[in-house]
Coordinates of C-alpha atoms in Angstrom, one line a residue:
Chain A
M1 CA 43.7 137.2 58.8
V2 CA 44.7 134.9 61.8
Q3 CA 48.1 133.7 61.7
T4 CA 48.3 130.2 63.3
P5 CA 51.6 129.7 65.2
R6 CA 54.4 127.4 63.6
F7 CA 55.7 124.5 65.9
L8 CA 59.2 124.0 65.6
P9 CA 61.3 121.2 66.8
C10 CA 64.1 122.2 69.3
G11 CA 65.6 118.7 69.8
D12 CA 63.6 115.7 71.5
S13 CA 63.3 117.8 74.8
A14 CA 61.9 121.1 73.5
L15 CA 59.7 122.7 71.2
T16 CA 59.2 126.5 70.1
V17 CA 55.7 127.8 69.5
E18 CA 56.6 130.9 66.9
F19 CA 53.9 133.2 66.6
G20 CA 55.8 135.2 64.1
S21 CA 59.1 136.7 62.8
A22 CA 58.7 140.3 63.8
I23 CA 59.1 142.4 66.9
D24 CA 55.7 143.4 67.6
R25 CA 53.8 144.2 70.7
D26 CA 50.7 142.0 70.1
L27 CA 53.0 138.8 69.0
N28 CA 54.8 139.3 72.2
G29 CA 51.6 139.8 74.1
K30 CA 50.3 136.6 72.6
V31 CA 53.7 134.7 73.8
L32 CA 53.2 136.2 77.2
A33 CA 49.4 135.0 77.1
L34 CA 50.2 131.5 76.1
D35 CA 53.1 131.4 78.7
A36 CA 50.5 132.2 81.6
L37 CA 48.2 129.7 80.3
L38 CA 50.5 126.7 80.2
R39 CA 52.0 128.0 83.6
R40 CA 48.4 127.7 85.1
N41 CA 47.7 124.4 83.7
P42 CA 51.0 122.5 82.7
P43 CA 51.1 119.4 80.6
A44 CA 52.6 116.2 82.2
G45 CA 56.6 116.3 81.6
L46 CA 56.8 120.2 80.9
I47 CA 59.9 121.2 82.7
E48 CA 59.9 125.2 81.9
T49 CA 59.0 127.7 79.4
V50 CA 61.1 130.2 77.8
P51 CA 59.3 133.3 76.4
T52 CA 60.9 135.5 73.9
Y53 CA 60.0 138.2 71.5
R54 CA 57.9 136.2 69.3
S55 CA 57.8 132.5 70.5
L56 CA 57.5 130.4 73.4
T57 CA 60.0 127.7 73.7
L58 CA 58.7 124.8 75.9
Q59 CA 61.0 122.6 77.7
F60 CA 60.1 119.0 78.7
D61 CA 60.8 115.3 79.6
P62 CA 60.3 113.5 76.1
T63 CA 59.8 110.2 78.0
L64 CA 56.7 111.8 80.1
L65 CA 55.3 113.9 77.6
D66 CA 52.6 112.9 74.8
Y67 CA 53.8 115.0 72.0
G68 CA 50.9 114.6 69.8
A69 CA 48.6 115.6 72.6
L70 CA 50.6 118.8 73.1
I71 CA 50.4 119.8 69.7
H72 CA 47.0 119.1 69.5
R73 CA 46.4 121.3 72.7
L74 CA 48.6 124.1 71.6
E75 CA 46.6 124.2 68.1
E76 CA 43.4 124.6 70.1
V77 CA 44.6 127.1 72.7
T78 CA 46.5 129.5 70.2
R79 CA 43.6 129.6 67.6
D80 CA 41.7 132.5 69.4
L81 CA 44.5 133.8 71.8
Q82 CA 44.2 137.3 72.7
P83 CA 47.8 139.1 73.6
Q84 CA 48.1 139.7 77.3
A85 CA 48.2 143.4 78.3
T86 CA 51.2 144.5 80.2
A87 CA 51.6 147.6 82.0
G88 CA 55.3 147.8 83.1
T89 CA 57.6 150.4 84.9
R90 CA 59.2 153.2 82.6
W91 CA 62.7 153.6 83.4
R92 CA 65.2 156.4 82.6
V93 CA 68.6 155.0 82.1
P94 CA 71.8 157.2 81.8
V95 CA 74.0 156.5 79.0
V96 CA 77.7 157.9 78.2
Y97 CA 77.4 157.5 74.5
G98 CA 80.7 157.1 72.2
G99 CA 84.4 157.2 73.0
E100 CA 85.7 154.3 75.0
Y101 CA 82.0 154.0 76.4
G102 CA 80.7 153.1 72.8
I103 CA 83.4 152.0 70.5
D104 CA 81.0 151.2 67.4
L105 CA 79.1 154.5 67.5
E106 CA 81.2 156.1 64.7
D107 CA 81.3 153.1 62.4
V108 CA 77.2 152.7 62.9
A109 CA 77.1 156.6 61.8
R110 CA 79.3 156.2 59.1
H111 CA 77.5 153.0 57.9
H112 CA 74.3 155.1 57.9
G113 CA 75.6 158.5 56.4
L114 CA 74.7 160.0 59.6
T115 CA 76.7 162.0 62.3
S116 CA 77.5 160.4 65.7
S117 CA 75.4 163.0 67.4
K118 CA 72.7 162.5 65.0
V119 CA 72.9 158.4 65.9
I120 CA 72.6 159.4 69.6
E121 CA 69.8 161.8 69.0
I122 CA 68.0 158.9 67.3
H123 CA 68.7 156.2 69.8
A124 CA 67.8 158.5 73.0
S125 CA 64.5 159.9 71.7
A126 CA 62.9 156.4 71.3
V127 CA 60.7 154.7 73.8
Y128 CA 61.7 151.0 74.2
R129 CA 59.7 148.2 75.1
I130 CA 61.2 145.2 77.1
Y131 CA 60.2 142.3 75.4
M132 CA 62.1 139.7 77.0
I133 CA 64.7 139.0 79.5
G134 CA 67.3 136.3 78.1
F135 CA 70.4 135.3 76.7
L136 CA 72.0 136.1 80.3
P137 CA 70.6 136.8 83.7
G138 CA 68.8 140.4 83.3
F139 CA 69.8 140.9 79.6
A140 CA 66.9 143.2 78.4
Y141 CA 66.0 142.7 75.0
L142 CA 64.4 146.1 73.7
G143 CA 61.9 146.7 70.9
G144 CA 61.4 150.1 69.5
L145 CA 64.6 150.9 67.6
D146 CA 64.3 153.5 64.9
P147 CA 65.0 151.8 61.5
R148 CA 67.1 154.6 60.5
I149 CA 69.9 153.2 62.7
A150 CA 69.0 149.4 62.6
T151 CA 72.4 147.8 61.9
S152 CA 73.2 144.2 61.0
R153 CA 75.3 142.1 63.6
R154 CA 78.9 141.7 63.2
T155 CA 80.0 138.6 61.2
Q156 CA 82.3 137.5 64.0
P157 CA 81.0 138.3 67.6
R158 CA 83.4 139.9 70.1
L159 CA 84.3 137.5 73.0
K160 CA 83.9 140.3 75.6
V161 CA 81.7 143.1 75.6
P162 CA 81.7 145.2 79.0
S163 CA 78.8 145.3 81.4
G164 CA 76.4 148.1 81.0
S165 CA 77.0 148.4 77.1
I166 CA 74.0 149.7 75.4
M167 CA 74.0 148.0 72.1
I168 CA 71.9 147.6 68.8
G169 CA 72.0 144.3 66.6
G170 CA 69.8 144.2 63.5
E171 CA 66.4 146.0 64.5
Q172 CA 67.2 145.0 68.3
A173 CA 68.5 147.0 71.3
G174 CA 69.7 145.7 74.4
I175 CA 71.3 146.5 77.7
V176 CA 74.2 144.5 79.0
P177 CA 74.0 143.2 82.4
M178 CA 77.6 141.4 82.8
E179 CA 80.6 140.9 80.7
M180 CA 79.5 139.0 77.8
P181 CA 80.3 137.9 74.2
S182 CA 78.3 139.5 71.7
G183 CA 78.2 140.4 67.9
W184 CA 76.1 143.4 68.5
H185 CA 77.3 147.2 68.0
L186 CA 78.3 149.2 71.2
L187 CA 76.8 152.6 71.2
G188 CA 77.4 153.7 74.8
R189 CA 77.3 152.3 78.5
T190 CA 75.5 152.8 81.4
P191 CA 76.5 152.1 85.1
V192 CA 73.2 150.9 85.8
L193 CA 73.3 147.0 86.7
S194 CA 69.9 145.2 85.6
Y195 CA 71.3 142.1 87.1
A196 CA 73.1 141.9 90.8
P197 CA 72.8 138.8 92.6
E198 CA 73.3 140.4 95.9
R199 CA 71.0 143.2 95.5
D200 CA 67.3 143.0 96.4
P201 CA 65.7 142.7 93.6
A202 CA 68.4 140.9 91.7
F203 CA 66.7 141.8 88.8
L204 CA 65.7 145.4 88.0
F205 CA 63.6 145.3 84.8
A206 CA 61.1 142.9 83.8
A207 CA 59.2 142.0 80.5
G208 CA 56.7 144.5 79.4
D209 CA 58.5 147.4 81.1
E210 CA 59.6 150.4 79.1
I211 CA 62.9 151.9 78.8
I212 CA 64.1 155.8 77.7
F213 CA 67.8 156.5 77.6
E214 CA 69.3 160.0 78.9
P215 CA 72.6 161.0 77.5
I216 CA 74.9 162.0 80.1
D217 CA 78.4 163.3 80.4
A218 CA 81.3 161.1 81.0
S219 CA 82.2 163.0 84.0
R220 CA 79.2 161.8 85.9
W221 CA 80.3 158.0 85.3
D222 CA 82.5 157.4 88.4
A223 CA 79.8 158.6 90.8
L224 CA 77.0 156.5 89.2
E225 CA 78.8 153.6 89.0
K226 CA 79.6 153.8 92.7
A227 CA 76.2 154.3 93.6
A228 CA 75.1 151.3 91.5
L229 CA 77.9 148.9 92.9
N230 CA 76.4 150.2 96.4
G231 CA 73.0 148.7 95.3
E232 CA 71.1 151.7 94.2
P233 CA 69.2 151.2 91.1
V234 CA 70.6 154.4 89.4
A235 CA 67.9 153.9 86.9
E236 CA 65.0 156.2 87.7
R237 CA 61.3 155.2 87.9
V238 CA 59.7 157.8 85.4
S239 CA 55.8 158.3 84.8
A240 CA 54.5 157.6 81.3
Chain B
M1 CA 81.6 119.2 110.7
T2 CA 82.9 116.5 108.1
S3 CA 84.4 118.4 105.3
I4 CA 86.3 117.9 101.9
V5 CA 89.2 120.6 101.9
V6 CA 90.6 121.4 98.5
K7 CA 94.3 121.3 98.6
S8 CA 94.8 122.0 94.8
C9 CA 92.4 121.7 91.7
G10 CA 92.1 122.9 88.0
P11 CA 90.7 126.5 87.5
L12 CA 87.5 125.3 86.0
T13 CA 86.6 122.7 88.8
S14 CA 82.9 123.3 90.1
L15 CA 80.2 122.2 91.9
Q16 CA 77.5 120.8 89.1
D17 CA 74.3 119.1 89.6
W18 CA 71.3 118.5 87.1
G19 CA 71.1 122.3 86.4
R20 CA 69.1 125.1 87.6
I21 CA 65.7 124.5 86.3
G22 CA 62.9 127.2 85.8
Y23 CA 64.7 130.4 85.5
Q24 CA 65.7 130.5 82.0
G25 CA 62.9 133.2 81.5
F26 CA 64.8 135.6 83.5
G27 CA 67.8 134.9 81.5
V28 CA 69.5 132.5 83.7
S29 CA 71.5 129.5 82.2
P30 CA 70.6 126.2 83.3
S31 CA 74.2 125.0 83.6
G32 CA 74.6 121.7 85.2
A33 CA 76.7 118.5 84.9
M34 CA 78.2 118.2 81.0
D35 CA 78.0 114.6 81.6
R36 CA 74.8 113.4 83.3
R37 CA 75.7 109.9 82.6
C38 CA 78.8 110.0 84.7
L39 CA 77.4 112.3 87.4
A40 CA 74.6 109.6 87.8
M41 CA 77.3 106.7 88.1
A42 CA 79.2 108.7 90.8
N43 CA 76.0 109.3 92.7
A44 CA 74.8 105.6 92.5
L45 CA 78.2 104.5 93.8
V46 CA 77.4 106.6 97.1
G47 CA 73.9 106.0 97.5
N48 CA 72.7 109.4 96.1
A49 CA 69.8 110.4 93.5
P50 CA 71.5 110.8 90.3
E51 CA 71.1 114.5 90.0
T52 CA 73.0 115.2 93.3
A53 CA 75.6 118.0 92.9
A54 CA 79.3 116.7 92.8
I55 CA 82.6 118.2 92.1
E56 CA 82.9 118.3 88.1
F57 CA 86.6 118.1 86.9
V58 CA 87.6 119.6 83.6
N59 CA 90.7 118.1 82.0
L60 CA 92.6 118.5 85.3
G61 CA 92.3 116.6 88.8
G62 CA 93.1 117.9 92.1
S63 CA 93.9 116.8 95.6
F64 CA 91.6 116.8 98.5
V65 CA 91.8 116.2 102.3
C66 CA 89.2 114.6 104.5
E67 CA 88.4 116.8 107.9
D68 CA 86.4 115.9 110.9
G69 CA 85.3 112.6 110.2
E70 CA 84.9 110.0 107.6
L71 CA 83.4 110.3 103.8
R72 CA 82.4 107.9 101.4
L73 CA 83.1 109.2 97.8
A74 CA 83.1 108.1 94.1
L75 CA 85.0 109.4 91.1
V76 CA 83.6 108.4 87.6
G77 CA 84.2 109.9 84.0
A78 CA 87.2 110.8 81.9
G79 CA 89.4 107.9 82.9
C80 CA 90.5 109.9 86.0
A81 CA 92.5 107.7 88.2
A82 CA 92.1 108.2 92.1
S83 CA 94.5 107.3 94.8
I84 CA 94.4 107.8 98.6
N85 CA 97.6 108.7 100.4
D86 CA 99.4 107.7 97.1
T87 CA 97.7 104.0 97.0
P88 CA 95.6 103.8 93.8
V89 CA 91.8 103.2 94.1
A90 CA 90.1 100.8 91.7
P91 CA 87.8 102.6 89.2
N92 CA 84.2 102.8 89.7
T93 CA 84.2 102.0 93.2
T94 CA 83.1 103.7 96.3
I95 CA 86.2 105.5 98.0
V96 CA 86.3 105.4 101.8
L97 CA 88.1 108.5 103.2
R98 CA 89.3 108.9 106.6
E99 CA 90.3 111.8 108.9
G100 CA 93.3 113.2 107.4
D101 CA 93.5 111.1 104.3
T102 CA 94.4 112.8 101.0
L103 CA 92.5 111.9 98.0
Q104 CA 94.5 112.6 94.8
V105 CA 92.3 113.0 91.4
G106 CA 94.4 112.4 88.2
H107 CA 94.0 114.2 85.2
A108 CA 91.5 113.1 82.2
R109 CA 92.8 110.4 80.2
S110 CA 89.9 110.2 77.8
G111 CA 87.3 112.7 77.5
T112 CA 87.1 115.9 79.6
F113 CA 84.6 115.8 82.6
A114 CA 84.7 113.7 85.7
Y115 CA 82.6 113.6 88.8
L116 CA 83.4 113.3 92.4
S117 CA 80.4 112.5 94.4
V118 CA 80.0 112.3 98.3
A119 CA 77.2 110.3 99.9
G120 CA 74.4 112.3 100.9
G121 CA 75.6 115.4 98.9
F122 CA 77.4 118.6 100.0
Q123 CA 75.7 120.7 102.8
I124 CA 76.0 124.1 100.9
E125 CA 73.0 126.3 100.3
P126 CA 71.8 126.1 96.6
Q127 CA 71.2 129.5 94.6
L128 CA 67.9 129.6 92.6
G129 CA 67.6 125.8 93.4
S130 CA 70.7 124.7 92.3
L131 CA 74.1 124.2 93.3
S132 CA 75.4 124.3 89.6
F133 CA 78.2 126.9 89.0
H134 CA 77.6 129.4 86.3
Q135 CA 80.5 131.7 85.7
R136 CA 78.7 134.6 84.0
S137 CA 75.8 134.5 86.5
R138 CA 78.0 134.4 89.4
L139 CA 75.5 131.8 90.8
G140 CA 76.0 128.2 92.4
G141 CA 79.2 126.6 93.5
L142 CA 80.6 127.8 96.7
N143 CA 79.7 131.6 97.0
G144 CA 79.3 132.0 93.1
A145 CA 82.8 130.8 92.7
P146 CA 84.4 127.7 91.1
L147 CA 86.5 125.7 93.5
K148 CA 90.2 126.6 94.8
A149 CA 92.6 125.8 97.1
G150 CA 91.7 126.4 100.5
D151 CA 87.9 125.8 100.0
R152 CA 86.0 123.9 102.7
L153 CA 82.9 121.8 101.2
P154 CA 80.8 120.5 104.2
C155 CA 79.3 117.1 103.6
K156 CA 76.5 115.2 105.5
A157 CA 78.0 113.3 108.1
D158 CA 74.9 111.0 108.9
A159 CA 75.3 109.7 105.3
Q160 CA 78.5 108.2 105.3
D161 CA 77.5 104.7 106.4
V162 CA 76.7 103.3 103.1
T163 CA 78.4 100.2 102.0
P164 CA 81.4 100.4 99.6
M165 CA 80.3 99.1 96.3
Q166 CA 81.5 98.8 92.8
L167 CA 79.6 99.4 89.4
P168 CA 81.0 96.9 86.9
L169 CA 80.1 99.0 83.8
E170 CA 81.0 101.8 81.8
P171 CA 78.7 104.6 80.1
L172 CA 76.6 103.4 77.3
E173 CA 79.1 102.8 74.8
E174 CA 77.7 104.6 71.7
T175 CA 79.7 105.0 68.7
G176 CA 78.7 106.4 65.1
P177 CA 77.7 109.7 64.0
I178 CA 76.1 112.3 66.7
R179 CA 72.5 112.1 66.1
V180 CA 70.5 115.3 65.7
M181 CA 67.0 116.8 65.1
M182 CA 66.7 119.3 62.2
G183 CA 65.5 122.5 63.2
P184 CA 64.1 125.0 64.3
Q185 CA 65.8 127.3 61.6
D186 CA 67.0 124.7 58.9
D187 CA 65.0 126.7 56.4
Y188 CA 67.8 129.5 56.8
F189 CA 70.4 127.2 55.0
T190 CA 70.8 126.2 51.6
D191 CA 70.1 122.6 50.5
D192 CA 73.9 122.2 50.0
A193 CA 74.5 123.7 53.3
I194 CA 72.1 121.1 54.9
Q195 CA 73.7 118.3 52.8
T196 CA 77.2 119.4 53.9
F197 CA 76.2 119.4 57.7
L198 CA 74.9 115.8 57.6
S199 CA 77.8 114.4 55.3
A200 CA 81.2 116.3 56.2
E201 CA 83.1 115.8 59.0
F202 CA 83.8 118.5 61.6
S203 CA 86.3 118.7 64.3
I204 CA 86.1 120.1 68.0
S205 CA 87.9 123.1 68.0
P206 CA 90.2 124.3 71.0
Q207 CA 87.5 127.0 71.7
A208 CA 85.2 124.3 73.4
D209 CA 84.0 125.2 77.1
R210 CA 81.0 124.6 79.0
M211 CA 79.2 127.5 77.1
G212 CA 79.7 126.2 73.6
F213 CA 82.0 123.8 71.5
Q214 CA 83.0 125.8 68.3
L215 CA 83.5 123.3 65.3
N216 CA 86.1 123.4 62.7
G217 CA 85.2 122.3 58.8
P218 CA 83.3 123.5 56.0
Q219 CA 81.4 126.6 56.2
L220 CA 77.6 126.4 55.9
E221 CA 75.9 128.7 53.8
H222 CA 72.9 130.7 55.0
A223 CA 70.0 131.1 52.5
K224 CA 68.6 134.1 53.9
G225 CA 70.9 136.0 56.3
F226 CA 72.0 135.0 59.6
N227 CA 70.0 137.5 61.5
I228 CA 66.9 136.2 63.3
V229 CA 64.8 137.7 66.0
S230 CA 66.3 136.0 69.2
D231 CA 64.4 133.1 70.3
G232 CA 64.8 130.3 72.8
I233 CA 67.7 127.8 72.9
V234 CA 68.1 124.5 74.3
D235 CA 71.1 122.4 75.3
G236 CA 72.8 120.8 72.2
H237 CA 71.6 123.6 69.9
I238 CA 73.6 123.9 66.8
Q239 CA 73.9 127.5 65.8
V240 CA 75.6 129.0 62.6
P241 CA 76.9 132.6 63.0
G242 CA 78.0 134.6 60.0
S243 CA 81.3 132.9 59.8
G244 CA 79.4 129.6 58.7
L245 CA 81.2 127.6 61.4
P246 CA 78.9 125.9 63.7
I247 CA 78.6 126.3 67.5
V248 CA 77.0 123.7 69.6
L249 CA 75.6 125.4 72.5
M250 CA 76.3 123.4 75.8
R251 CA 75.3 123.7 79.7
D252 CA 76.4 127.1 80.3
R253 CA 74.7 128.4 77.0
Q254 CA 72.6 131.5 76.9
T255 CA 69.0 131.1 77.1
A256 CA 67.9 132.8 73.9
G257 CA 69.9 133.9 70.7
G258 CA 69.8 135.5 67.4
Y259 CA 71.7 133.2 65.0
P260 CA 70.0 130.7 63.1
K261 CA 70.0 127.0 64.7
I262 CA 70.2 124.3 62.1
A263 CA 69.7 121.6 64.4
A264 CA 69.9 120.1 67.9
I265 CA 71.9 117.1 69.3
I266 CA 69.5 114.7 70.8
S267 CA 69.2 114.6 74.6
A268 CA 70.6 110.9 74.6
D269 CA 73.9 112.0 72.6
L270 CA 74.7 115.1 74.4
A271 CA 76.9 113.6 77.2
R272 CA 79.0 111.6 74.5
F273 CA 79.6 114.7 72.4
A274 CA 80.5 116.7 75.6
Q275 CA 83.3 114.1 76.2
M276 CA 84.8 114.8 72.8
R277 CA 88.0 116.7 73.0
P278 CA 89.4 119.4 71.0
G279 CA 90.7 117.9 67.6
T280 CA 88.0 115.1 67.8
P281 CA 86.3 114.3 64.5
V282 CA 82.7 114.6 64.6
R283 CA 79.8 113.7 62.0
F284 CA 76.0 114.1 62.3
R285 CA 73.1 112.2 61.4
A286 CA 69.6 113.4 61.3
V287 CA 67.1 111.4 63.1
S288 CA 63.3 111.4 63.6
R289 CA 61.5 112.4 66.8
D290 CA 60.5 108.4 67.5
E291 CA 64.3 107.7 67.3
A292 CA 65.4 110.3 69.5
V293 CA 62.6 109.8 72.1
A294 CA 63.4 106.1 72.0
A295 CA 67.0 106.9 72.8
A296 CA 66.1 109.2 75.6
R297 CA 63.9 106.3 76.9
Q298 CA 67.0 104.0 76.7
M299 CA 69.2 106.5 78.5
K300 CA 66.8 106.9 81.2
E301 CA 66.1 103.2 81.9
W302 CA 70.0 102.6 81.9
M303 CA 70.4 105.5 84.5
N304 CA 67.3 104.1 86.6
A305 CA 69.2 100.7 86.5
L306 CA 72.3 102.1 87.9
P307 CA 71.5 101.5 91.6
S308 CA 70.6 97.5 90.8
A309 CA 73.8 97.3 88.8
L310 CA 75.8 97.9 92.2
V311 CA 77.5 94.9 93.8
P312 CA 79.3 95.2 97.0
L313 CA 83.0 95.7 96.9
R314 CA 84.4 92.2 97.6
F315 CA 87.4 93.6 99.3
D316 CA 87.4 95.8 102.5
L317 CA 89.4 98.6 100.9
T318 CA 88.9 100.7 104.4
T319 CA 91.1 98.3 106.2
E320 CA 94.5 99.6 107.1
H321 CA 96.5 96.4 107.1
L322 CA 95.2 95.6 103.8
L323 CA 96.2 98.9 102.2
S324 CA 99.8 98.2 103.7
T325 CA 100.2 94.6 102.5
N326 CA 101.2 93.6 99.1
L327 CA 98.0 92.4 98.2
I328 CA 96.7 95.8 97.2
G329 CA 98.6 95.7 93.9
G330 CA 97.1 92.5 92.7
M331 CA 93.7 93.1 93.8
V332 CA 93.6 96.7 92.2
D333 CA 94.7 95.0 88.8
A334 CA 91.9 92.4 89.1
L335 CA 89.3 95.3 89.7
T336 CA 90.6 97.3 87.0
H337 CA 90.5 94.3 84.6
K338 CA 87.0 93.3 85.8
A339 CA 85.8 97.0 85.2
S340 CA 87.6 97.1 81.6
D341 CA 86.1 93.8 80.6
H342 CA 82.3 95.5 80.4

């Protein structure tokens, strides 16, 4: 069955084209395909596009854009849209789990009736795909979390979560690029800086890349953190 | 090089322009001026394009010294008063600052955000296409930081010959509920929650900053949980986390988020909302796309008309002897009344 996208208003100056509500490789591939198509041939008044897991948000100047014509065109081009094939880099990211590095590890384990080491094993054995970079510069949203440890967000977000936090929220997983507010659960922390404005490249990861987590001992933290602050990637490129 | 040197300012004082456009796909917040109306007015008074970067004041003012030349500046917004070497300057006029002069900017008396523009703009390298400072990205401003005492902001000396003008009008005076368009996730809320959202009185909580304004008021009940797979966010989106209390996302917002968004403030009402101080009561009214777009057009026309609304300043405020005579008090009063009559 062909699923037609939903067109959701975001005020007068934006529109979200929603391909579905799941974290799904094909849905995400369609988002990237529509994004590429609109970038190649942008409608008058389009300001920018924001691709996410499962939707593309178009921001525009409402006084320059013909909304009816845009919807008509979107209906046409999304009818037979094929997911964009993306082959990204696979990164191995070192993580210190639990303790002061991952203050929610034990709570998450308890919530699921698992031991902390079982949660670590489950979390570190998956291959994650970066579905999008968003929320903050370089924040990598990961798909591929094992449903056995999927955990609903906290009811009240924390105002500050440290840079490098490895966290999960609902079915999503993420790598925190800088201190930020979040309602997700903190399992561990990596010294890897996914965003460093003074480094070239400033952004380490891209949508379509893959991530595997490698549990490391806390004794290695200081040396790796120093390397990261010196502009080294610390995350390793590995072959799939 | 002709520069403005910061002698003192509030901790949240920063450079802001129209925003950092085109990098949200990398997770970079657009940021930019919280009140584009006032930024456009300040820029019009010194002959700049409306989106040119200016100093944004948040509640607190500051003091600045002109070095190595003469500057044309303008201060607009939040009822902030300006004075040169302790002599008051008429509101909504071009300010002429001579070498060694000290410009004092007062604190906000109504609203929160004010803008100090300089003719020609600042001679500072933009980052990712914008001078807008964004705290969490460490981008924009002066070396990725807010302004602080001792900062030197180089200005374009060749732009300082603009004729001093006054702008005898105030920002579009709109009252009544803040207008919103429902969606994109209004279907995540109960009918009661939608009705409450559109009829109850909320108030701006003290937790209000450039990233978002938390609202106090009745809790809005979710119909199917409060976790969504994160999707795109725009300025003015009203998200409702598990607490049921809405948060209006402002210029320094994240680019995507996972709480359902019940509605978005229309673009024409965003600056008016931004100027509401903590404790201010606020109501929301849902409008159609047609009404929202008409309001956006009206705002754009108002902004485009700013340069033609300028009139030359009738008194030469730059003349030293005028400033030192008794004439100045009466003149400032006259101008103040003129400005406030409109």
